[in-house]
Short mmCIF file of C-alpha atoms and ligand atoms in Angstrom, two decimals:
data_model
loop_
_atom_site.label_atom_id
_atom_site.label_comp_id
_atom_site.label_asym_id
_atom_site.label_seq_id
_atom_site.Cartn_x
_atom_site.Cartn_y
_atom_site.Cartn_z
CA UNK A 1 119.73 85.04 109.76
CA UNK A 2 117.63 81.90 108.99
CA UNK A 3 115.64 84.02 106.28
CA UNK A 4 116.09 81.39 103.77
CA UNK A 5 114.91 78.66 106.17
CA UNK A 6 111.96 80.18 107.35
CA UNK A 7 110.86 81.14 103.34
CA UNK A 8 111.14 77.62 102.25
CA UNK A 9 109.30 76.40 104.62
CA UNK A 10 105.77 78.32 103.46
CA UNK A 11 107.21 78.32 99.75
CA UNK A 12 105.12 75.52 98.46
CA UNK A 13 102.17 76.39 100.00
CA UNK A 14 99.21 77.17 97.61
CA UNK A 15 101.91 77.42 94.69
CA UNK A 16 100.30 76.67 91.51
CA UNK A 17 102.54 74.17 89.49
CA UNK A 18 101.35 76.12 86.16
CA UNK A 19 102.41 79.80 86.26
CA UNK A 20 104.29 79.73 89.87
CA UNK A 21 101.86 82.24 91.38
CA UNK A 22 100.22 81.39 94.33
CA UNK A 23 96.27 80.76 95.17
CA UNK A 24 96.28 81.60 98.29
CA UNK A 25 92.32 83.04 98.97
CA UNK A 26 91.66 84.15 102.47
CA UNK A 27 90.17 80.60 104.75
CA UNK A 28 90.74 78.43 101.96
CA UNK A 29 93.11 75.18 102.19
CA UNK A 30 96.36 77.24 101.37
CA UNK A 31 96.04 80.10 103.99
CA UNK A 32 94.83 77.97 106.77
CA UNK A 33 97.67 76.32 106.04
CA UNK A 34 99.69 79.04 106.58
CA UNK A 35 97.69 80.31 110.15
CA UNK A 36 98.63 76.94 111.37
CA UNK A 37 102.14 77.77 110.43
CA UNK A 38 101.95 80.66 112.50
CA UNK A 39 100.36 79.39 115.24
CA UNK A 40 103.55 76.68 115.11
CA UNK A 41 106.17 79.53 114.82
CA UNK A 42 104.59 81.42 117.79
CA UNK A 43 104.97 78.21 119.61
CA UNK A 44 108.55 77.67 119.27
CA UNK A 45 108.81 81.26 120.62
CA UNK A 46 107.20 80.79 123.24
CA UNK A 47 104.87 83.39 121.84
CA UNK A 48 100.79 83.30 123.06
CA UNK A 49 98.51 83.27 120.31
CA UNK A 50 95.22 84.92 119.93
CA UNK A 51 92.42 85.55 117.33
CA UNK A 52 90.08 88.76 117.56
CA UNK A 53 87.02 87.15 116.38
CA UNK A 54 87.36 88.70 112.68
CA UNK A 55 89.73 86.42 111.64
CA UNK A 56 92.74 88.19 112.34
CA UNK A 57 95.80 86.32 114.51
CA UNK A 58 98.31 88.13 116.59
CA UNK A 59 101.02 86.17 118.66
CA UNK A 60 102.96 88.12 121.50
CA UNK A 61 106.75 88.37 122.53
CA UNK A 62 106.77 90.31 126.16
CA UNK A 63 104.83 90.12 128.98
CA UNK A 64 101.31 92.10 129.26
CA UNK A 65 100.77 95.09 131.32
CA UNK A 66 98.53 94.57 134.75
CA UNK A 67 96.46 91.94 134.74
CA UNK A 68 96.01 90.55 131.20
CA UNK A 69 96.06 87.17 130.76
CA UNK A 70 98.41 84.67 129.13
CA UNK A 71 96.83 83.60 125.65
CA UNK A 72 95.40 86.82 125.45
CA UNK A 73 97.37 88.45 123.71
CA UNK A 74 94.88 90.99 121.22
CA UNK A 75 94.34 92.08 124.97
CA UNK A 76 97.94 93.56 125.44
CA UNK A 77 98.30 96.82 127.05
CA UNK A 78 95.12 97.99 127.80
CA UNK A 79 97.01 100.84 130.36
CA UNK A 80 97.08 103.73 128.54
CA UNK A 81 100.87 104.09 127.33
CA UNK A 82 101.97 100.15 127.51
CA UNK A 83 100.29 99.57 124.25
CA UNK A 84 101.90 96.50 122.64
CA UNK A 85 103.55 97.37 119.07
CA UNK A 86 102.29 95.85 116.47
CA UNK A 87 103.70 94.30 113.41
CA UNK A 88 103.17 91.76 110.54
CA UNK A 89 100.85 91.81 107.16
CA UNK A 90 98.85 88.89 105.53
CA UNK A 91 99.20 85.22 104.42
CA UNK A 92 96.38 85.41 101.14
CA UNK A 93 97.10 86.47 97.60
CA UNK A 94 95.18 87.78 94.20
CA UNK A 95 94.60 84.97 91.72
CA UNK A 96 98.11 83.94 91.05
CA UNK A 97 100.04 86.94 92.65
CA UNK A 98 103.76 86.55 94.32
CA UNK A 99 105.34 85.32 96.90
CA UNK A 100 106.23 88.28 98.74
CA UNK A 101 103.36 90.26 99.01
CA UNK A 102 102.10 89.93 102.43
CA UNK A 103 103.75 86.39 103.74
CA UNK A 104 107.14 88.61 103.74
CA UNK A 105 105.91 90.88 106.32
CA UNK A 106 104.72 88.15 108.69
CA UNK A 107 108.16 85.91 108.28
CA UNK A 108 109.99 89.25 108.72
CA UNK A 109 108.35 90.48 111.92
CA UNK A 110 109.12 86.45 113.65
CA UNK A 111 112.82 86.67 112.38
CA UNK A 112 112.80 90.52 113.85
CA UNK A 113 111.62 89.18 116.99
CA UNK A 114 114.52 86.36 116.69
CA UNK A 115 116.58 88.89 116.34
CA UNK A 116 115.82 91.22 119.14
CA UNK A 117 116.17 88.00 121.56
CA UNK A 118 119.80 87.30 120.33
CA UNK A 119 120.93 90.95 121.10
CA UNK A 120 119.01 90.35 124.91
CA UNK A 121 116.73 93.01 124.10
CA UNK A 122 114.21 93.18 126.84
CA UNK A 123 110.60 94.66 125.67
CA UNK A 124 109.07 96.94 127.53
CA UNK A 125 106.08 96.99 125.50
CA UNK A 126 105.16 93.90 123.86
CA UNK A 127 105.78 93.48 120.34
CA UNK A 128 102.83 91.97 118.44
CA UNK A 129 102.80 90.17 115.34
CA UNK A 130 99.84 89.70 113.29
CA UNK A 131 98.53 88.15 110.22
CA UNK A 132 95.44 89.80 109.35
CA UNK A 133 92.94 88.22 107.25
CA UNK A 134 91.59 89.07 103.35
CA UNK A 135 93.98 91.67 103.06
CA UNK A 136 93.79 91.31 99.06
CA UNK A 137 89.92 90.87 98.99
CA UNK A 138 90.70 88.52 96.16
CA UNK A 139 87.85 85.63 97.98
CA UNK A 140 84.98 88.08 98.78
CA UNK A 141 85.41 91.20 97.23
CA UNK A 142 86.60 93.67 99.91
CA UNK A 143 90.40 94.53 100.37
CA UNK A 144 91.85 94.96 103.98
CA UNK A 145 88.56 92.76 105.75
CA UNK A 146 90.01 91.98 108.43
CA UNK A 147 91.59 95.14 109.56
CA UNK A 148 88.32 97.08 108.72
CA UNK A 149 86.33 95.03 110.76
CA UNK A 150 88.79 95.40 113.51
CA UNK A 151 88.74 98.90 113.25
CA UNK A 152 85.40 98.98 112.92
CA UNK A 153 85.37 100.34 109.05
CA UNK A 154 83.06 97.95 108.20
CA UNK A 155 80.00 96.91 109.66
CA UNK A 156 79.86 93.11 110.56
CA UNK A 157 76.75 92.49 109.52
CA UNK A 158 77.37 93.78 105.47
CA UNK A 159 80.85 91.46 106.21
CA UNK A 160 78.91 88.68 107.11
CA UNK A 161 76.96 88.73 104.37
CA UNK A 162 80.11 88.92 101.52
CA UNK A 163 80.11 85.79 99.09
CA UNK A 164 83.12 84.55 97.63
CA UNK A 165 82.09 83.20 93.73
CA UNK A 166 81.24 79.20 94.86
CA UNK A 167 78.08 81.51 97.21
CA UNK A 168 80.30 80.78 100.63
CA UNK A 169 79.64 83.14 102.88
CA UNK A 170 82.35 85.15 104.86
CA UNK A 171 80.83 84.10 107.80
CA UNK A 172 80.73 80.66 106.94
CA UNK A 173 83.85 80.63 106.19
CA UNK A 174 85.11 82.29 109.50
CA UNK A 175 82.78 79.49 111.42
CA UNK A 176 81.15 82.53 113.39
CA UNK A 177 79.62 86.06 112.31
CA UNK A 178 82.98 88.24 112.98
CA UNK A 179 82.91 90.15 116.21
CA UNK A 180 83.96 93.17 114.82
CA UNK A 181 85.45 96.67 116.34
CA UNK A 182 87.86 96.56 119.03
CA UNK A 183 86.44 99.54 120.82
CA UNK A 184 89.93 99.73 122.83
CA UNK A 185 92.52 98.95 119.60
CA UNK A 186 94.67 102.62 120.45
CA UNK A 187 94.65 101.33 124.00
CA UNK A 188 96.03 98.08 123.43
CA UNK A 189 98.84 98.95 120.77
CA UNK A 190 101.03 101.62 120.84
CA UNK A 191 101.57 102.01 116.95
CA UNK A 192 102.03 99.86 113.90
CA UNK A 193 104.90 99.16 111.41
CA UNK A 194 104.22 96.72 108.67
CA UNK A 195 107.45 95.42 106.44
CA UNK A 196 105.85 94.91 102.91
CA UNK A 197 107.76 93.52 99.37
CA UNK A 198 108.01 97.61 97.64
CA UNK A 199 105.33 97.27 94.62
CA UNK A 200 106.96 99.25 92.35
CA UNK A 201 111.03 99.94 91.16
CA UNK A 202 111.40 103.66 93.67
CA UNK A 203 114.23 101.56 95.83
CA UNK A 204 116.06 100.09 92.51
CA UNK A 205 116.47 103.76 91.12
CA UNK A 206 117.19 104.93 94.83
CA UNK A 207 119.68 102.33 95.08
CA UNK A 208 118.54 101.24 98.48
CA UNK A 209 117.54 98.14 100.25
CA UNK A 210 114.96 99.33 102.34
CA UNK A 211 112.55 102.52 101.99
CA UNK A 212 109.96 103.67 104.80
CA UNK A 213 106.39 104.96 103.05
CA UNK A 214 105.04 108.10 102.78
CA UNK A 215 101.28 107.88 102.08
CA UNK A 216 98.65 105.62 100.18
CA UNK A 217 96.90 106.58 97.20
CA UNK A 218 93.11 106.90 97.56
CA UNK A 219 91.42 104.31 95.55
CA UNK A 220 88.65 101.72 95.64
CA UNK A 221 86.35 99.28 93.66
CA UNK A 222 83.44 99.44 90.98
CA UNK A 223 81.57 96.85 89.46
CA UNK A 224 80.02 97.38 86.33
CA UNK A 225 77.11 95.69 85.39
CA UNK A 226 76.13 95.74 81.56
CA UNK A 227 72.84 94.25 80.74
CA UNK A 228 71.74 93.24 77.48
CA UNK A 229 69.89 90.38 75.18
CA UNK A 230 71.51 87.11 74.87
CA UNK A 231 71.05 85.54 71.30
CA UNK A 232 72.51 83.69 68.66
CA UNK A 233 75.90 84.73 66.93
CA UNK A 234 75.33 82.86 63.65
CA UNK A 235 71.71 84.53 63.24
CA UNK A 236 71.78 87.69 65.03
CA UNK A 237 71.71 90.95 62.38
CA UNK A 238 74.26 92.77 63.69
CA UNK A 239 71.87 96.20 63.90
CA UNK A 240 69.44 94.02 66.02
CA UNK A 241 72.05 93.28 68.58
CA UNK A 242 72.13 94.79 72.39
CA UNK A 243 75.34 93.36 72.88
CA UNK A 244 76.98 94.15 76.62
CA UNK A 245 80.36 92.91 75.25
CA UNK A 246 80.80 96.28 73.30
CA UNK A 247 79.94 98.37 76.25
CA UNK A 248 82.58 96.13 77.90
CA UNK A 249 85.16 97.32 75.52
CA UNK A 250 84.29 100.35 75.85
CA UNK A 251 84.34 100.75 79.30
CA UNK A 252 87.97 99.07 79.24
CA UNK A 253 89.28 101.84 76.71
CA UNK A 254 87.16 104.60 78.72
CA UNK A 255 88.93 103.70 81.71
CA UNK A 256 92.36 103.55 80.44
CA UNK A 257 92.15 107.22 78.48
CA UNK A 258 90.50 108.94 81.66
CA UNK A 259 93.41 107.50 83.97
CA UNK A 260 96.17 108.67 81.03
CA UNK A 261 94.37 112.06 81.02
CA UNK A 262 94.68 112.33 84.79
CA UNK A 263 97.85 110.77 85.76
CA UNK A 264 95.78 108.13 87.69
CA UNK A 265 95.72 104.61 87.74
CA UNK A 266 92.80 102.71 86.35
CA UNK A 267 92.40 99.02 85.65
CA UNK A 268 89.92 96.53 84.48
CA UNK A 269 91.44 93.42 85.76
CA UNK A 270 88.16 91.08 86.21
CA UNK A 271 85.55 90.54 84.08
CA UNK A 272 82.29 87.50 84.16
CA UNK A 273 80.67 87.24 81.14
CA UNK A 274 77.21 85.18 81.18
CA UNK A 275 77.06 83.04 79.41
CA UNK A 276 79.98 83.28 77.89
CA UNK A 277 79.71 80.85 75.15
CA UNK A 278 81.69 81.07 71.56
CA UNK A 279 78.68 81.22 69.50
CA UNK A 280 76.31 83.32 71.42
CA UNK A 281 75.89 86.82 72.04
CA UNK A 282 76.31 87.58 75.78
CA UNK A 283 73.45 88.51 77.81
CA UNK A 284 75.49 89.89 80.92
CA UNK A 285 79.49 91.25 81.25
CA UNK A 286 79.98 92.21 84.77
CA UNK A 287 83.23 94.07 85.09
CA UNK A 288 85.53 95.36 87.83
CA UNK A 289 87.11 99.00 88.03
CA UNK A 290 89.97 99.45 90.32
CA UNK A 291 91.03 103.18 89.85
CA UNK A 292 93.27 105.05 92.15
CA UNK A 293 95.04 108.84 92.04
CA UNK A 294 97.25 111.04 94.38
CA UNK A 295 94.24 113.22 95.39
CA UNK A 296 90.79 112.33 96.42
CA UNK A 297 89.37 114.79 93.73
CA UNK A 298 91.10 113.56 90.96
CA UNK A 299 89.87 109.73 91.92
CA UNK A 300 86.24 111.19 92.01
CA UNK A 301 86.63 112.88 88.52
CA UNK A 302 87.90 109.87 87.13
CA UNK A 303 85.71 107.66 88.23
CA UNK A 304 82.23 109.87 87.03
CA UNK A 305 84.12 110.53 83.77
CA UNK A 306 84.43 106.42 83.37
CA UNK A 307 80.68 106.42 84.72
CA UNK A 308 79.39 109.29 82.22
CA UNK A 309 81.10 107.72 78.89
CA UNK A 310 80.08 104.27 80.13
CA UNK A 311 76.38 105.15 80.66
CA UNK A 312 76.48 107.42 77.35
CA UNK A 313 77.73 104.18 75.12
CA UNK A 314 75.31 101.66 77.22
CA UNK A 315 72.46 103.44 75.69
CA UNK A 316 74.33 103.62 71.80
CA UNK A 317 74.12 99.90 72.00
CA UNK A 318 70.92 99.45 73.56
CA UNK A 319 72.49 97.89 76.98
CA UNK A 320 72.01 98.75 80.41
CA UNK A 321 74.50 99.58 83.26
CA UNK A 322 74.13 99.27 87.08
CA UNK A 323 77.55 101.41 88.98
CA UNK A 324 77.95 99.35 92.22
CA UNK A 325 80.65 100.76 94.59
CA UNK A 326 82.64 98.14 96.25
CA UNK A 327 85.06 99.44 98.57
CA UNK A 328 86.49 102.83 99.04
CA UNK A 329 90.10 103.87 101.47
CA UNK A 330 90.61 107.43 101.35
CA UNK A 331 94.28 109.09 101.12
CA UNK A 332 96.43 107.62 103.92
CA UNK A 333 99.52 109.61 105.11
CA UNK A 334 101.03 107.78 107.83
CA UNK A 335 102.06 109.34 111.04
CA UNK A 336 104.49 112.11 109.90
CA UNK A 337 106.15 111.78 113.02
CA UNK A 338 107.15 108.23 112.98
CA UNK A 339 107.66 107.89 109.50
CA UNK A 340 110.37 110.96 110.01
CA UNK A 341 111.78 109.01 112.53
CA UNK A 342 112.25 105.93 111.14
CA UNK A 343 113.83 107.16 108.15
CA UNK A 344 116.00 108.71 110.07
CA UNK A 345 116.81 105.62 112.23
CA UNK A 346 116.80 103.85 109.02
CA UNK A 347 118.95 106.53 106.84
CA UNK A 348 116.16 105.21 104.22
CA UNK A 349 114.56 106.82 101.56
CA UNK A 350 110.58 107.92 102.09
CA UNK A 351 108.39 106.82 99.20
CA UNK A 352 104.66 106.57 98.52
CA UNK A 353 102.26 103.92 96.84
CA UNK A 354 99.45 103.25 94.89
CA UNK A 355 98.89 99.54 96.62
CA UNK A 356 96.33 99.19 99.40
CA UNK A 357 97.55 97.49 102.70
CA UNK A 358 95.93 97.13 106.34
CA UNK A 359 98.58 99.49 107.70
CA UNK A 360 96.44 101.78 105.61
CA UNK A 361 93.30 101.19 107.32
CA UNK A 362 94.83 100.89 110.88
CA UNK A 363 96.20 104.27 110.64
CA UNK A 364 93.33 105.86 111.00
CA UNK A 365 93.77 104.61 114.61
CA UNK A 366 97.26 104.02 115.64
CA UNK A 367 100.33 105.91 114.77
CA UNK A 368 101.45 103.37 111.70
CA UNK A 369 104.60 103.40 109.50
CA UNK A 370 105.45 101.07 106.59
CA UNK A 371 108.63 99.19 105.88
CA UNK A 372 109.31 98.84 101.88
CA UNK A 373 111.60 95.55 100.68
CA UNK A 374 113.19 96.30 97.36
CA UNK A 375 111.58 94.93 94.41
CA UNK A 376 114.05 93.86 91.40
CA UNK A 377 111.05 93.39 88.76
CA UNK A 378 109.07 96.39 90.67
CA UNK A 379 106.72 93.78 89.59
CA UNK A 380 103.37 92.76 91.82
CA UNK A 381 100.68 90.60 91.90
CA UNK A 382 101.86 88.30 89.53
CA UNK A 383 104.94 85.41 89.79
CA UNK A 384 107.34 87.64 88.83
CA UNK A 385 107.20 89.74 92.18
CA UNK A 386 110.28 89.28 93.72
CA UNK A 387 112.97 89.92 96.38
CA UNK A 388 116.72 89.41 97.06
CA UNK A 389 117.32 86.80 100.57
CA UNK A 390 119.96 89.73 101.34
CA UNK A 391 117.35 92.77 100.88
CA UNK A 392 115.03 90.20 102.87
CA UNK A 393 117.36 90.15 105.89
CA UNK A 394 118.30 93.41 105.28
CA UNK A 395 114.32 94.13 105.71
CA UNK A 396 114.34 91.45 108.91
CA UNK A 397 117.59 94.15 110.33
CA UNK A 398 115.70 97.72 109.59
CA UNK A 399 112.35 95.83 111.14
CA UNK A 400 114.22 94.44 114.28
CA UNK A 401 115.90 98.43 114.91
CA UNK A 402 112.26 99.70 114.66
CA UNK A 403 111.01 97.01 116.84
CA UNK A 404 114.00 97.67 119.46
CA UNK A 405 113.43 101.81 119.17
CA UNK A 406 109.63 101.50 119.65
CA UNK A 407 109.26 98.37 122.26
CA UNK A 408 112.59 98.32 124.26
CA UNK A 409 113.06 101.57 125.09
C1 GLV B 1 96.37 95.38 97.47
O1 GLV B 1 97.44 94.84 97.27
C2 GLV B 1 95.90 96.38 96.55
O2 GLV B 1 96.50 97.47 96.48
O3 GLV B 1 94.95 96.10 95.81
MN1 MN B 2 98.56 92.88 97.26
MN1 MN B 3 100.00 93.10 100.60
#
């Protein structure tokens, strides 16, 4: 298993020297760094790369069904039934997140196909990797881009138009307004597994190397816009003040007792304060809500409870408050029937999470499972995130097994 090998070979890439988290934003220096990386590993495997137009790159091991063309490989199996499989994750990261999260499933699915090849497996499907693109949303604002313009859950045009915080826009960025839906995506591929570092500590108290997921949490984005009059700290009475900073900690606190209340999850993890100078009081806090529960309803009540205390405080202090939603994924359970069955083949444990991932969005398409990687820490987004090399290969085994039940038989 060249596990290690492969790792430290992307392991410096977009590190930063300071906390050891990486800042690796979707099409910046760092990631297309990483896409050539992949474009070099699919080489060596003699694997034909393609992109889709939305950013997203998929490389293919086996030949295509009827007449599809070498280098064309999103155009796999277009026959109804020889649907490639599909498999990888994402290279970018949140502002100093962890290793693991995303680059393990891409390394995982080319050492899966490595491994498949040394057994002389034979696939009669192709098996697919891909590395899809602004999976975190951590450059402009929407999680899982690339997958939802794929499947068509977001409109290119509104893409197009996303601006990371320098003004760039997404389009820009990609060199071309993305191309969007792939009218024939359950054609083409015949399901989805993505192998993902486990967010969370379910596999250390289960004991087990490897867990297959359940379902996603619904959750989504807010931003919170609190408005108010910029002036001078030294010579502002403090009655006179329409200070957004107070609604800010307030909406913090809010957000935190309505998740408790609910057992949700709700975080304010992102906040822009204008102008945000020591000795003056702000004129602007623009804040982000990320808020997520087991059912839909419960996310909903959350949220307008957040909304209604928010709005209720904005006008004690005089300030005023613009709701924007950002993005939205409903409850995902993945295919009952595959997940089932790879647990089975797997003899692993079936867990679900609270973390958003393009298997999530691609399941409302293809018949899509998840791999989980235990997680020492549990810990995610953040440099302590972290993995064993032997649950790692143990992950590149359980992959290669799916792979071999789903392609080569
Ligand atoms: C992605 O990792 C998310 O859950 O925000
Ligand atoms: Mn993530
Ligand atoms: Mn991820």
């Amino acid at each position: 298993m060249r596990f290690r090998e492969l790792w430290d070979e992307i392991a410096p890439v977009g590190r930063d020297a300071g906390s050891g988290g990486y800042l690796r934003y979707a099409l910046t220096a760092p990631e297309l760094r990483l896409r050539e990386w992949f474009r070099a590993q699919a080489d060596l495997r003699g694997m034909p790369v393609s992109e889709d137009g939305n950013g997203n790159l998929f490389a293919r091991w086996g030949d295509p069904p009827g007449d599809a063309r070498d280098g064309d490989a999103g155009r796999v199996g277009a026959a109804a039934g020889t649907g490639a499989v599909l498999t990888g994750s994402h290279f970018d990261s949140v502002p100093h997140g962890g290793a693991y999260d995303g680059p393990l499933g891409v390394v995982s699915a080319f050492l899966a196909v490595d491994e498949l090849r040394a057994t002389g497996a034979d696939p009669v499907r192709p098996v697919v990797v891909a590395a899809f693109v602004e999976e975190e949303g951590a450059r402009f604002g929407v999680p899982c881009l690339g997958s939802r313009l794929l499947t068509g859950e977001i409109d290119p045009d509104r893409a197009a138009g996303l601006r990371d915080a320098a003004g760039v826009g997404f389009a820009e960025a990609l060199g071309a307004r993305p191309a969007g839906a792939d009218p024939a995506l359950a054609d083409r591929f015949a399901a989805f597994v993505e192998l993902h570092v486990e967010q969370g500590r379910a596999l250390v108290d289960a004991g087990a190397p490897v867990g297959v997921a359940s379902a996603i949490w619904p959750h989504g984005r807010w931003r919170f816009e609190l408005r108010g009059e910029g002036n001078h700290a030294g010579t502002t009475r403090m009655a006179d003040r329409r200070d957004p900073m107070l609604t800010y900690a307030f909406t913090v606190l809010a957000a935190n007792k309505e998740a408790r209340l609910r057992g949700a999850h709700a975080t304010v993890g992102r906040v822009a304060v204008e102008p945000n100078a020591t000795n003056a009081v702000p004129s602007r806090v623009t804040c982000w809500l990320d808020a997520r529960a087991a059912a839909p309803e419960t996310l909903r009540e959350l949220v307008e409870a957040v909304h209604a205390k928010v709005a209720e405080r904005a006008r004690r202090d005089g300030t005023e408050l613009t709701v924007t939603p950002e993005s939205a994924t409903p409850l995902v359970a993945f295919d009952a029937g595959l997940t089932g069955r790879l647990a089975e083949l797997l003899a692993a444990p079936v867990l679900p999470t609270g973390a958003g991932h393009d298997a999530g969005v691609l399941a409302a398409r293809l018949p899509t499972a998840m791999l989980f990687v235990r997680n020492p820490t549990g810990v995610s987004h953040s440099p302590a995130e972290s993995a064993t090399d032997d649950d790692c290969a143990a992950g590149v085994v359980a992959l290669a097994r799916v792979l071999e039940e789903l392609a080569c038989r």
